[in-house]
Tab-separated table of C-alpha atoms and ligand atoms in Angstrom:
chain	number	residue	atom	x	y	z
A	1116	MET	CA	-35.684	-39.953	-125.056
A	1117	PHE	CA	-36.816	-40.885	-128.593
A	1118	ASN	CA	-39.657	-43.087	-129.671
A	1119	PHE	CA	-39.833	-44.205	-133.272
A	1120	LEU	CA	-41.012	-47.720	-132.419
A	1121	PRO	CA	-44.302	-49.295	-133.506
A	1122	GLU	CA	-47.147	-50.016	-131.112
A	1123	GLN	CA	-46.355	-52.312	-128.175
A	1124	ALA	CA	-48.735	-55.203	-128.831
A	1125	SER	CA	-47.050	-58.133	-127.086
A	1126	GLU	CA	-46.408	-58.929	-123.461
A	1127	TYR	CA	-42.685	-58.398	-123.554
A	1128	ALA	CA	-42.658	-55.463	-125.993
A	1129	PRO	CA	-42.155	-52.983	-123.090
A	1130	ASP	CA	-39.093	-54.955	-121.917
A	1131	VAL	CA	-37.610	-55.046	-125.411
A	1132	ASP	CA	-38.241	-51.315	-125.798
A	1133	TRP	CA	-36.753	-50.564	-122.404
A	1134	VAL	CA	-33.432	-52.197	-123.362
A	1135	HIS	CA	-33.642	-50.628	-126.810
A	1136	HIS	CA	-34.167	-47.147	-125.369
A	1137	LEU	CA	-31.475	-47.628	-122.764
A	1138	ILE	CA	-28.918	-48.487	-125.456
A	1139	THR	CA	-30.094	-45.713	-127.789
A	1140	ASP	CA	-30.122	-43.070	-125.067
A	1141	LEU	CA	-26.682	-44.013	-123.764
A	1142	SER	CA	-25.301	-44.023	-127.318
A	1143	VAL	CA	-26.798	-40.608	-128.016
A	1144	PHE	CA	-25.496	-39.231	-124.720
A	1145	PHE	CA	-21.921	-40.404	-125.321
A	1146	THR	CA	-21.954	-39.410	-128.988
A	1147	VAL	CA	-23.049	-35.868	-128.126
A	1148	ALA	CA	-20.617	-35.633	-125.223
A	1149	ILE	CA	-17.596	-36.903	-127.173
A	1150	VAL	CA	-18.278	-35.254	-130.528
A	1151	GLY	CA	-19.405	-32.046	-128.759
A	1152	THR	CA	-16.174	-31.815	-126.765
A	1153	MET	CA	-14.170	-32.528	-129.908
A	1154	ILE	CA	-15.890	-29.736	-131.835
A	1155	TYR	CA	-15.596	-27.358	-128.886
A	1156	TYR	CA	-11.815	-27.917	-128.630
A	1157	ALA	CA	-11.358	-27.716	-132.370
A	1158	ILE	CA	-12.902	-24.268	-132.358
A	1159	ARG	CA	-11.437	-23.089	-129.043
A	1160	TYR	CA	-7.842	-24.051	-129.966
A	1161	ARG	CA	-7.935	-23.372	-133.688
A	1162	ARG	CA	-4.986	-21.811	-135.457
A	1163	ARG	CA	-5.307	-18.054	-135.084
A	1164	GLY	CA	-3.496	-15.161	-136.807
A	1165	GLY	CA	-1.001	-17.473	-138.592
A	1166	VAL	CA	0.761	-18.271	-135.286
A	1167	ASP	CA	1.617	-21.930	-134.494
A	1168	HIS	CA	1.301	-22.952	-130.842
A	1169	GLU	CA	3.567	-25.596	-129.461
A	1170	THR	CA	1.568	-28.549	-128.087
A	1171	PRO	CA	2.542	-29.340	-124.517
A	1172	GLN	CA	3.759	-32.864	-123.693
A	1173	ILE	CA	1.152	-34.505	-121.426
A	1174	THR	CA	1.965	-37.816	-119.681
A	1175	GLY	CA	-0.537	-40.435	-118.531
A	1176	SER	CA	-3.085	-40.026	-115.739
A	1177	HIS	CA	-3.993	-43.146	-113.774
A	1178	THR	CA	-7.192	-41.584	-112.441
A	1179	LEU	CA	-8.477	-40.805	-115.943
A	1180	GLU	CA	-7.480	-44.200	-117.318
A	1181	ILE	CA	-9.240	-46.032	-114.512
A	1182	ILE	CA	-12.397	-43.963	-114.988
A	1183	TRP	CA	-12.606	-44.510	-118.746
A	1184	THR	CA	-11.964	-48.237	-118.372
A	1185	VAL	CA	-14.157	-49.034	-115.387
A	1186	VAL	CA	-17.220	-46.953	-116.266
A	1187	PRO	CA	-17.714	-48.335	-119.830
A	1188	THR	CA	-17.068	-51.878	-118.528
A	1189	ILE	CA	-19.830	-51.542	-115.951
A	1190	VAL	CA	-22.174	-50.019	-118.528
A	1191	SER	CA	-21.461	-52.846	-121.029
A	1192	ILE	CA	-22.032	-55.584	-118.460
A	1193	PHE	CA	-25.271	-53.921	-117.409
A	1194	LEU	CA	-26.502	-53.747	-121.036
A	1195	ALA	CA	-25.472	-57.338	-121.768
A	1196	TYR	CA	-27.236	-58.558	-118.640
A	1197	TYR	CA	-30.553	-56.907	-119.490
A	1198	GLY	CA	-30.279	-57.901	-123.152
A	1199	ILE	CA	-29.791	-61.573	-122.248
A	1200	GLU	CA	-32.516	-61.483	-119.592
A	1201	VAL	CA	-35.135	-60.143	-122.001
A	1202	TYR	CA	-34.052	-62.526	-124.762
A	1203	ARG	CA	-34.255	-65.489	-122.381
A	1204	LYS	CA	-37.804	-64.513	-121.497
A	1205	MET	CA	-38.680	-64.271	-125.204
A	1206	ARG	CA	-37.430	-67.826	-125.872
A	1207	GLU	CA	-39.398	-69.500	-123.100
A	1208	ILE	CA	-42.259	-71.648	-124.407
A	1209	PRO	CA	-45.235	-71.815	-122.050
A	1210	LYS	CA	-46.841	-75.281	-121.897
A	1211	ASP	CA	-50.241	-73.993	-123.039
A	1212	ALA	CA	-48.913	-72.114	-126.081
A	1213	VAL	CA	-51.039	-72.226	-129.231
A	1214	THR	CA	-48.818	-73.886	-131.838
A	1215	ILE	CA	-49.029	-72.723	-135.432
A	1216	ASN	CA	-46.895	-74.118	-138.248
A	1217	VAL	CA	-45.423	-71.535	-140.567
A	1218	TRP	CA	-44.092	-72.084	-144.081
A	1219	GLY	CA	-42.000	-69.501	-145.855
A	1220	ARG	CA	-41.829	-69.820	-149.624
A	1221	LYS	CA	-40.975	-67.500	-152.487
A	1222	TRP	CA	-42.850	-65.191	-151.844
A	1223	LYS	CA	-45.687	-65.969	-149.486
A	1224	TRP	CA	-46.280	-67.000	-145.904
A	1225	ASP	CA	-48.476	-70.063	-145.240
A	1226	PHE	CA	-49.880	-70.902	-141.821
A	1227	GLU	CA	-51.346	-74.178	-140.559
A	1228	TYR	CA	-53.234	-74.325	-137.266
A	1229	GLU	CA	-53.615	-77.196	-134.803
A	1230	THR	CA	-56.960	-78.216	-136.289
A	1231	GLY	CA	-55.502	-78.417	-139.792
A	1232	LYS	CA	-56.986	-75.114	-140.902
A	1233	LYS	CA	-54.744	-73.221	-143.285
A	1234	THR	CA	-54.301	-69.596	-144.244
A	1235	THR	CA	-51.972	-67.769	-146.592
A	1236	SER	CA	-50.704	-64.236	-145.982
A	1237	GLU	CA	-52.889	-63.933	-142.899
A	1238	LEU	CA	-51.933	-65.171	-139.451
A	1239	ILE	CA	-54.800	-65.342	-136.987
A	1240	VAL	CA	-54.049	-65.674	-133.267
A	1241	PRO	CA	-55.980	-65.303	-130.006
A	1242	VAL	CA	-55.271	-62.387	-127.671
A	1243	ASN	CA	-53.693	-62.971	-124.228
A	1244	LYS	CA	-52.504	-66.468	-125.163
A	1245	SER	CA	-48.906	-67.402	-125.897
A	1246	VAL	CA	-48.422	-68.276	-129.540
A	1247	LYS	CA	-45.603	-70.508	-130.706
A	1248	LEU	CA	-44.742	-70.302	-134.384
A	1249	VAL	CA	-42.935	-73.415	-135.622
A	1250	MET	CA	-41.317	-72.311	-138.849
A	1251	GLN	CA	-39.830	-73.954	-141.931
A	1252	SER	CA	-38.920	-72.850	-145.418
A	1253	ARG	CA	-39.880	-74.597	-148.643
A	1254	ASP	CA	-37.025	-73.041	-150.584
A	1255	VAL	CA	-34.523	-70.424	-149.422
A	1256	LEU	CA	-33.712	-68.538	-146.254
A	1257	HIS	CA	-36.470	-66.185	-145.110
A	1258	SER	CA	-37.007	-64.400	-141.817
A	1259	LEU	CA	-40.337	-63.719	-140.152
A	1260	PHE	CA	-40.554	-60.345	-138.453
A	1261	ILE	CA	-43.533	-58.977	-136.538
A	1262	PRO	CA	-42.501	-55.505	-135.361
A	1263	ALA	CA	-45.555	-54.936	-133.150
A	1264	MET	CA	-44.747	-58.150	-131.255
A	1265	ARG	CA	-40.997	-57.329	-131.200
A	1266	THR	CA	-40.174	-60.752	-132.540
A	1267	LYS	CA	-38.100	-61.973	-135.465
A	1268	LYS	CA	-36.461	-65.260	-136.415
A	1269	ASP	CA	-34.895	-66.830	-139.478
A	1270	VAL	CA	-36.938	-69.408	-141.405
A	1271	ILE	CA	-34.615	-72.099	-142.706
A	1272	PRO	CA	-35.077	-74.992	-145.166
A	1273	GLY	CA	-34.665	-78.430	-143.586
A	1274	GLN	CA	-34.822	-77.250	-140.000
A	1275	TYR	CA	-37.438	-76.007	-137.559
A	1276	THR	CA	-37.005	-72.648	-135.883
A	1277	TYR	CA	-39.522	-71.078	-133.569
A	1278	GLN	CA	-40.627	-67.816	-132.032
A	1279	VAL	CA	-43.016	-67.150	-129.188
A	1280	PHE	CA	-45.081	-64.085	-128.404
A	1281	LYS	CA	-48.136	-63.190	-126.378
A	1282	PRO	CA	-50.357	-60.542	-127.958
A	1283	VAL	CA	-52.006	-58.199	-125.472
A	1284	LYS	CA	-54.245	-56.203	-127.838
A	1285	THR	CA	-56.549	-57.198	-130.647
A	1286	GLY	CA	-55.997	-55.635	-134.054
A	1287	ASP	CA	-54.090	-55.979	-137.325
A	1288	TYR	CA	-50.326	-55.802	-137.485
A	1289	PRO	CA	-47.915	-56.122	-140.409
A	1290	VAL	CA	-45.647	-59.156	-140.828
A	1291	PHE	CA	-42.493	-58.885	-142.928
A	1292	CYS	CA	-39.883	-61.101	-144.498
A	1293	THR	CA	-36.668	-59.527	-143.384
A	1294	GLU	CA	-34.101	-61.673	-145.159
A	1295	TYR	CA	-33.377	-60.918	-148.812
A	1296	CYS	CA	-34.856	-63.927	-150.644
A	1297	GLY	CA	-35.192	-62.900	-154.307
A	1298	THR	CA	-36.923	-60.470	-156.581
A	1299	GLU	CA	-40.258	-60.394	-154.735
A	1300	HIS	CA	-38.733	-60.196	-151.266
A	1301	TRP	CA	-40.136	-56.693	-150.804
A	1302	ASN	CA	-43.635	-58.044	-151.323
A	1303	MET	CA	-43.418	-61.047	-148.987
A	1304	LEU	CA	-45.844	-59.620	-146.481
A	1305	ALA	CA	-48.595	-60.963	-144.288
A	1306	ASN	CA	-51.128	-59.606	-141.863
A	1307	LEU	CA	-51.233	-60.645	-138.231
A	1308	ARG	CA	-54.782	-60.511	-136.933
A	1309	VAL	CA	-55.179	-60.732	-133.171
A	1310	VAL	CA	-58.743	-61.646	-132.187
A	1311	SER	CA	-60.507	-62.537	-128.946
A	1312	GLU	CA	-60.050	-66.073	-127.669
A	1313	ALA	CA	-63.703	-66.937	-128.287
A	1314	GLU	CA	-63.524	-65.660	-131.833
A	1315	TYR	CA	-60.296	-67.589	-132.456
A	1316	ASP	CA	-61.770	-70.831	-131.120
A	1317	ARG	CA	-64.869	-70.437	-133.244
A	1318	TRP	CA	-62.803	-69.671	-136.331
A	1319	VAL	CA	-60.182	-72.378	-135.938
A	1320	HIS	CA	-62.709	-75.150	-135.251
A	1321	ASP	CA	-65.112	-74.110	-137.973
A	1322	LEU	CA	-63.912	-76.325	-140.746
A	1323	THR	CA	-64.026	-79.489	-142.659
A	1324	VAL	CA	-60.412	-80.255	-143.352
A	1325	GLU	CA	-59.691	-82.762	-146.052
A	1326	GLY	CA	-57.903	-85.779	-144.628
A	1327	GLY	CA	-58.468	-84.745	-141.020
A	1328	THR	CA	-56.446	-82.678	-138.583
A	1329	PRO	CA	-52.642	-82.896	-138.664
A	1330	ALA	CA	-52.752	-85.176	-135.593
A	1331	GLU	CA	-55.239	-87.484	-137.309
A	1332	ARG	CA	-53.136	-87.605	-140.447
A	1333	GLY	CA	-50.087	-88.347	-138.300
A	1334	LYS	CA	-51.940	-91.200	-136.640
A	1335	ILE	CA	-52.603	-92.796	-140.023
A	1336	LEU	CA	-48.933	-92.425	-140.935
A	1337	TYR	CA	-48.027	-94.194	-137.697
A	1338	THR	CA	-49.493	-97.449	-139.011
A	1339	GLU	CA	-49.071	-96.803	-142.723
A	1340	LYS	CA	-45.313	-96.305	-142.410
A	1341	GLY	CA	-44.976	-99.176	-139.979
A	1342	CYS	CA	-43.867	-97.118	-136.956
A	1343	ASN	CA	-46.234	-99.235	-134.850
A	1344	ALA	CA	-44.028	-102.269	-135.440
A	1345	CYS	CA	-41.380	-100.892	-133.107
A	1346	HIS	CA	-42.906	-97.982	-131.144
A	1347	SER	CA	-45.798	-98.575	-128.773
A	1348	LEU	CA	-48.306	-95.966	-127.654
A	1349	ASP	CA	-48.863	-97.450	-124.196
A	1350	GLY	CA	-45.400	-97.059	-122.695
A	1351	SER	CA	-44.218	-100.612	-123.326
A	1352	ALA	CA	-40.739	-100.911	-124.797
A	1353	VAL	CA	-40.714	-102.831	-128.060
A	1354	ILE	CA	-37.749	-102.370	-130.404
A	1355	GLY	CA	-37.735	-98.600	-130.104
A	1356	PRO	CA	-38.849	-96.215	-127.357
A	1357	SER	CA	-42.583	-95.878	-126.759
A	1358	PHE	CA	-44.283	-92.723	-128.031
A	1359	LEU	CA	-46.233	-92.355	-124.780
A	1360	LYS	CA	-45.401	-88.989	-123.157
A	1361	LEU	CA	-42.417	-88.685	-125.499
A	1362	TRP	CA	-43.039	-85.056	-126.424
A	1363	GLY	CA	-40.983	-82.592	-124.374
A	1364	LYS	CA	-39.042	-85.367	-122.650
A	1365	GLN	CA	-35.307	-85.259	-121.969
A	1366	GLU	CA	-34.072	-88.465	-123.606
A	1367	GLU	CA	-30.922	-90.112	-122.377
A	1368	LEU	CA	-28.803	-91.049	-125.376
A	1369	ALA	CA	-26.469	-93.972	-125.974
A	1370	ASP	CA	-23.432	-91.691	-125.790
A	1371	GLY	CA	-24.427	-90.436	-122.336
A	1372	SER	CA	-25.652	-87.020	-123.481
A	1373	LYS	CA	-29.243	-85.811	-123.308
A	1374	ALA	CA	-31.612	-84.526	-125.964
A	1375	LEU	CA	-34.883	-82.660	-125.679
A	1376	VAL	CA	-37.663	-84.257	-127.730
A	1377	ASP	CA	-38.851	-81.321	-129.820
A	1378	GLU	CA	-39.649	-80.768	-133.511
A	1379	ASN	CA	-36.042	-80.886	-134.668
A	1380	TYR	CA	-35.265	-84.008	-132.618
A	1381	ILE	CA	-38.243	-85.936	-134.021
A	1382	LYS	CA	-37.519	-84.894	-137.580
A	1383	GLU	CA	-33.871	-85.927	-137.274
A	1384	SER	CA	-34.844	-89.234	-135.656
A	1385	ILE	CA	-37.137	-90.053	-138.585
A	1386	LEU	CA	-34.741	-89.049	-141.355
A	1387	ASN	CA	-31.515	-90.170	-139.690
A	1388	PRO	CA	-32.457	-92.504	-136.821
A	1389	ASN	CA	-28.966	-93.284	-135.614
A	1390	ALA	CA	-27.885	-89.660	-135.191
A	1391	LYS	CA	-29.253	-89.541	-131.638
A	1392	LEU	CA	-29.763	-93.110	-130.485
A	1393	VAL	CA	-31.683	-93.522	-127.240
A	1394	LYS	CA	-29.808	-95.425	-124.536
A	1395	GLY	CA	-30.741	-99.091	-124.260
A	1396	TYR	CA	-32.167	-99.462	-127.784
A	1397	PRO	CA	-30.541	-101.106	-130.817
A	1398	ALA	CA	-29.630	-99.109	-133.923
A	1399	ALA	CA	-32.351	-101.014	-135.782
A	1400	MET	CA	-34.468	-98.289	-137.367
A	1401	PRO	CA	-34.259	-97.829	-141.130
A	1402	ALA	CA	-33.897	-94.228	-142.324
A	1403	PHE	CA	-37.109	-92.694	-143.652
A	1404	ASP	CA	-35.256	-90.051	-145.618
A	1405	GLY	CA	-37.210	-89.389	-148.805
A	1406	GLN	CA	-40.258	-91.395	-147.668
A	1407	LEU	CA	-42.022	-88.619	-145.757
A	1408	SER	CA	-42.701	-85.103	-146.968
A	1409	ASP	CA	-42.133	-82.148	-144.653
A	1410	ASP	CA	-45.918	-81.822	-144.303
A	1411	GLU	CA	-46.175	-85.454	-143.261
A	1412	ILE	CA	-43.448	-84.931	-140.679
A	1413	ASN	CA	-45.403	-81.948	-139.301
A	1414	ALA	CA	-48.508	-84.147	-139.083
A	1415	PHE	CA	-46.520	-86.876	-137.385
A	1416	ILE	CA	-45.196	-84.421	-134.789
A	1417	ALA	CA	-48.763	-83.250	-134.141
A	1418	PHE	CA	-49.724	-86.881	-133.539
A	1419	ILE	CA	-46.794	-87.502	-131.147
A	1420	LYS	CA	-47.969	-84.550	-129.047
A	1421	THR	CA	-51.390	-86.162	-128.593
A	1422	VAL	CA	-49.868	-89.328	-127.095
A	1423	ASP	CA	-49.538	-87.614	-123.728
A	1424	GLY	CA	-51.342	-90.120	-121.547
A	1425	SER	CA	-54.501	-88.027	-121.333
A	1426	GLN	CA	-56.378	-90.460	-123.567
A	1427	PRO	CA	-56.524	-94.233	-123.165
A	1428	VAL	CA	-54.524	-96.006	-125.849
A	1429	VAL	CA	-56.680	-97.203	-128.696
A	1430	LYS	CA	-55.205	-99.928	-130.852
A	1431	ILE	CA	-55.090	-98.595	-134.345
A	1432	ALA	CA	-56.010	-101.027	-137.070
A	1433	ALA	CA	-53.788	-100.787	-140.083
A	1434	PRO	CA	-55.674	-99.410	-143.059
A	1435	VAL	CA	-55.896	-101.897	-145.925
A	1436	LYS	CA	-55.687	-100.255	-149.297
A	1437	LYS	CA	-58.575	-101.150	-151.583
A	1438	ASP	CA	-57.868	-102.285	-155.089
A	1439	ASP	CA	-60.331	-102.610	-157.894
A	1440	PRO	CA	-61.033	-106.413	-157.953
A	1441	ALA	CA	-61.166	-106.528	-161.743
A	1442	GLU	CA	-57.818	-104.728	-162.079
A	1443	TRP	CA	-56.334	-106.894	-159.326
A	1444	ALA	CA	-57.367	-110.122	-161.075
A	1445	LYS	CA	-55.643	-108.998	-164.287
A	1446	LEU	CA	-52.254	-108.896	-162.536
A	1447	SER	CA	-49.983	-111.922	-162.514
A	1448	PRO	CA	-49.322	-113.663	-159.171
A	1449	VAL	CA	-45.785	-112.195	-159.111
A	1450	GLN	CA	-47.137	-108.677	-159.698
A	1451	ARG	CA	-49.706	-109.088	-156.937
A	1452	GLY	CA	-47.072	-110.427	-154.552
A	1453	GLU	CA	-44.799	-107.512	-155.386
A	1454	LYS	CA	-47.633	-105.055	-154.645
A	1455	TRP	CA	-48.231	-106.623	-151.250
A	1456	ILE	CA	-44.561	-106.543	-150.314
A	1457	LYS	CA	-43.808	-103.048	-151.562
A	1458	GLU	CA	-46.948	-101.073	-150.729
A	1459	LYS	CA	-50.095	-102.948	-149.852
A	1460	ALA	CA	-49.249	-104.639	-146.553
A	1461	ALA	CA	-49.172	-102.312	-143.572
A	1462	PRO	CA	-46.694	-101.802	-142.111
A	1463	ALA	CA	-44.903	-102.129	-145.446
A	1464	CYS	CA	-42.635	-105.187	-145.549
A	1465	VAL	CA	-39.882	-103.247	-147.308
A	1466	THR	CA	-39.522	-100.948	-144.308
A	1467	CYS	CA	-37.654	-103.739	-142.523
A	1468	HIS	CA	-36.725	-106.219	-145.276
A	1469	SER	CA	-34.552	-105.189	-148.196
A	1470	LEU	CA	-34.881	-106.589	-151.707
A	1471	ASP	CA	-31.180	-106.236	-152.546
A	1472	GLY	CA	-29.515	-108.366	-149.881
A	1473	SER	CA	-28.717	-105.516	-147.485
A	1474	LYS	CA	-29.469	-106.001	-143.802
A	1475	LEU	CA	-32.208	-103.860	-142.316
A	1476	VAL	CA	-34.268	-104.742	-139.248
A	1477	GLY	CA	-35.193	-108.144	-140.663
A	1478	PRO	CA	-33.490	-110.521	-143.117
A	1479	SER	CA	-33.396	-109.498	-146.772
A	1480	PHE	CA	-35.896	-111.067	-149.162
A	1481	LYS	CA	-33.208	-111.480	-151.801
A	1482	GLY	CA	-32.495	-115.169	-152.239
A	1483	LEU	CA	-34.816	-115.985	-149.342
A	1484	TYR	CA	-36.834	-118.682	-151.041
A	1485	ASN	CA	-35.524	-122.140	-150.109
A	1486	ARG	CA	-32.608	-120.599	-148.215
A	1487	GLU	CA	-31.483	-122.414	-145.081
A	1488	ALA	CA	-31.826	-120.058	-142.135
A	1489	ALA	CA	-30.239	-120.367	-138.699
A	1490	LEU	CA	-32.838	-119.683	-136.022
A	1491	GLU	CA	-32.528	-118.329	-132.510
A	1492	GLY	CA	-32.165	-121.319	-130.230
A	1493	GLY	CA	-29.725	-123.070	-132.545
A	1494	THR	CA	-32.145	-124.853	-134.886
A	1495	LYS	CA	-32.264	-124.483	-138.634
A	1496	ALA	CA	-35.096	-124.118	-141.080
A	1497	VAL	CA	-35.503	-124.038	-144.823
A	1498	ALA	CA	-37.464	-121.038	-146.070
A	1499	ASN	CA	-40.020	-123.067	-147.983
A	1500	ASP	CA	-43.690	-122.249	-148.578
A	1501	GLU	CA	-44.730	-123.478	-145.145
A	1502	TYR	CA	-41.968	-121.548	-143.344
A	1503	ILE	CA	-42.728	-118.302	-145.159
A	1504	LYS	CA	-46.441	-118.582	-144.459
A	1505	ASN	CA	-45.817	-119.218	-140.768
A	1506	SER	CA	-43.352	-116.353	-140.508
A	1507	ILE	CA	-45.892	-113.942	-141.960
A	1508	LEU	CA	-48.811	-115.066	-139.837
A	1509	ASN	CA	-46.936	-115.755	-136.610
A	1510	PRO	CA	-43.661	-113.830	-136.779
A	1511	MET	CA	-42.472	-114.549	-133.243
A	1512	ALA	CA	-42.552	-118.347	-133.635
A	1513	GLN	CA	-39.305	-118.591	-135.600
A	1514	ILE	CA	-36.768	-115.808	-135.231
A	1515	SER	CA	-33.768	-115.728	-137.545
A	1516	GLN	CA	-30.487	-115.639	-135.702
A	1517	GLY	CA	-29.033	-112.160	-135.273
A	1518	TYR	CA	-32.329	-110.334	-135.766
A	1519	PRO	CA	-34.553	-108.725	-133.151
A	1520	PRO	CA	-38.025	-110.213	-132.511
A	1521	SER	CA	-39.613	-107.054	-133.808
A	1522	MET	CA	-42.025	-108.062	-136.556
A	1523	PRO	CA	-45.579	-107.130	-135.700
A	1524	PRO	CA	-48.290	-109.796	-135.854
A	1525	ALA	CA	-50.267	-107.444	-138.047
A	1526	TYR	CA	-50.752	-109.520	-141.154
A	1527	GLN	CA	-53.167	-112.311	-140.205
A	1528	THR	CA	-56.099	-110.018	-140.805
A	1529	GLN	CA	-54.720	-108.561	-144.018
A	1530	LEU	CA	-53.537	-111.571	-145.977
A	1531	LYS	CA	-55.562	-114.489	-147.229
A	1532	ASP	CA	-53.999	-117.796	-148.284
A	1533	GLU	CA	-54.021	-116.833	-151.942
A	1534	ASP	CA	-52.243	-113.542	-151.131
A	1535	ILE	CA	-49.473	-115.439	-149.354
A	1536	LYS	CA	-49.163	-117.718	-152.405
A	1537	ASP	CA	-48.721	-114.611	-154.580
A	1538	ILE	CA	-46.067	-113.290	-152.202
A	1539	ILE	CA	-44.180	-116.592	-152.377
A	1540	GLU	CA	-44.308	-116.440	-156.185
A	1541	TYR	CA	-42.775	-112.968	-155.952
A	1542	PHE	CA	-40.064	-114.196	-153.529
A	1543	LYS	CA	-39.079	-116.863	-156.044
A	1544	THR	CA	-38.150	-114.089	-158.498
A	1545	LEU	CA	-35.789	-112.398	-155.985
A	1546	LYS	CA	-32.749	-114.565	-156.682
B	2146	LIG	CU1	-38.647	-64.141	-147.977
B	2146	LIG	CU2	-37.386	-62.187	-148.058
């Protein structure tokens, strides 16, 4: 009956509008019918010539009551059904959707594409392809609204939300923030530009991104943060589940429930690993809360998606950080050892070994030097120079009792004899 809606530029816009018009038209019809009748009776039976009429006593009518109960019930069920159906369709994520990360911040929208390309205040998408926006806020609650696509979703700090749409026409469409977020909320706008697929591909691949694509950056984090110690890429179970074909999987959890491996699941599993523990694996992972920025987590998720079995697994060598030799020589042995333990070795030793006596994946380094350690198999060993050197170079040879055999043999290539001597000097200070 009425049409005040913007252009229908997405695949399901006609469905959304159909439900919208149905509800509006029915509301208008009943409003006119009820208010019209009311006005008609008010005029027809108004007080005339100063004479009061006595109102007749009318008792209930079953027929009327049934009609005005049953008809609105049927209408409501019908509206709810179509509303849910259309919404369900809008929340489906097609497998081939183009994924774009969205950041809301006071008071701008930032977008990052799969190749690492970034834009601010302009969102560029290909026509006739499903687009999935994976959204996060850097500060407060925002909400991303694209009227022409008929899609809107809150953008929340500390959590991923998403929206999916499939543009069917090229052109420029306004994007709004539709959640009051401060003084410049009114101006938190962006432009959605829908271009042909060929043009999109050319644009999104035409770049030299510093530090590589998000997936490449995620791959570096995989070794740098020591994930490779416990999570394989080839499907073999180490201490934690393999990353092979992990994305989109329904994981069976220790408590018997299931969880879909999506953005929120991965983020939670990094920051708070024991929240959703996968069945059959120990609660051995240290929390990475505070060690990874939100951007790094996005990159890591991009990397996980690439481990889908389509590429043969390439062993990734841990990057060794370069130090200026002159500067390095100026440090004392203890300082050099400390650097190795805290940051230089990859994966970082402190990911699994604490310095304060607390138990992580491996034994604490506090008081380690010359400590007598019970080993798996019932033997004992004193943590002297020889023992420490062997444990670094060949971690599986002597396993401390009560700890998983999870230390990667990644250090032979990184550490020379003199580096191990420095590390031992550092251990001696951890009393
Ligand atoms: Cu952001 Cu309103």
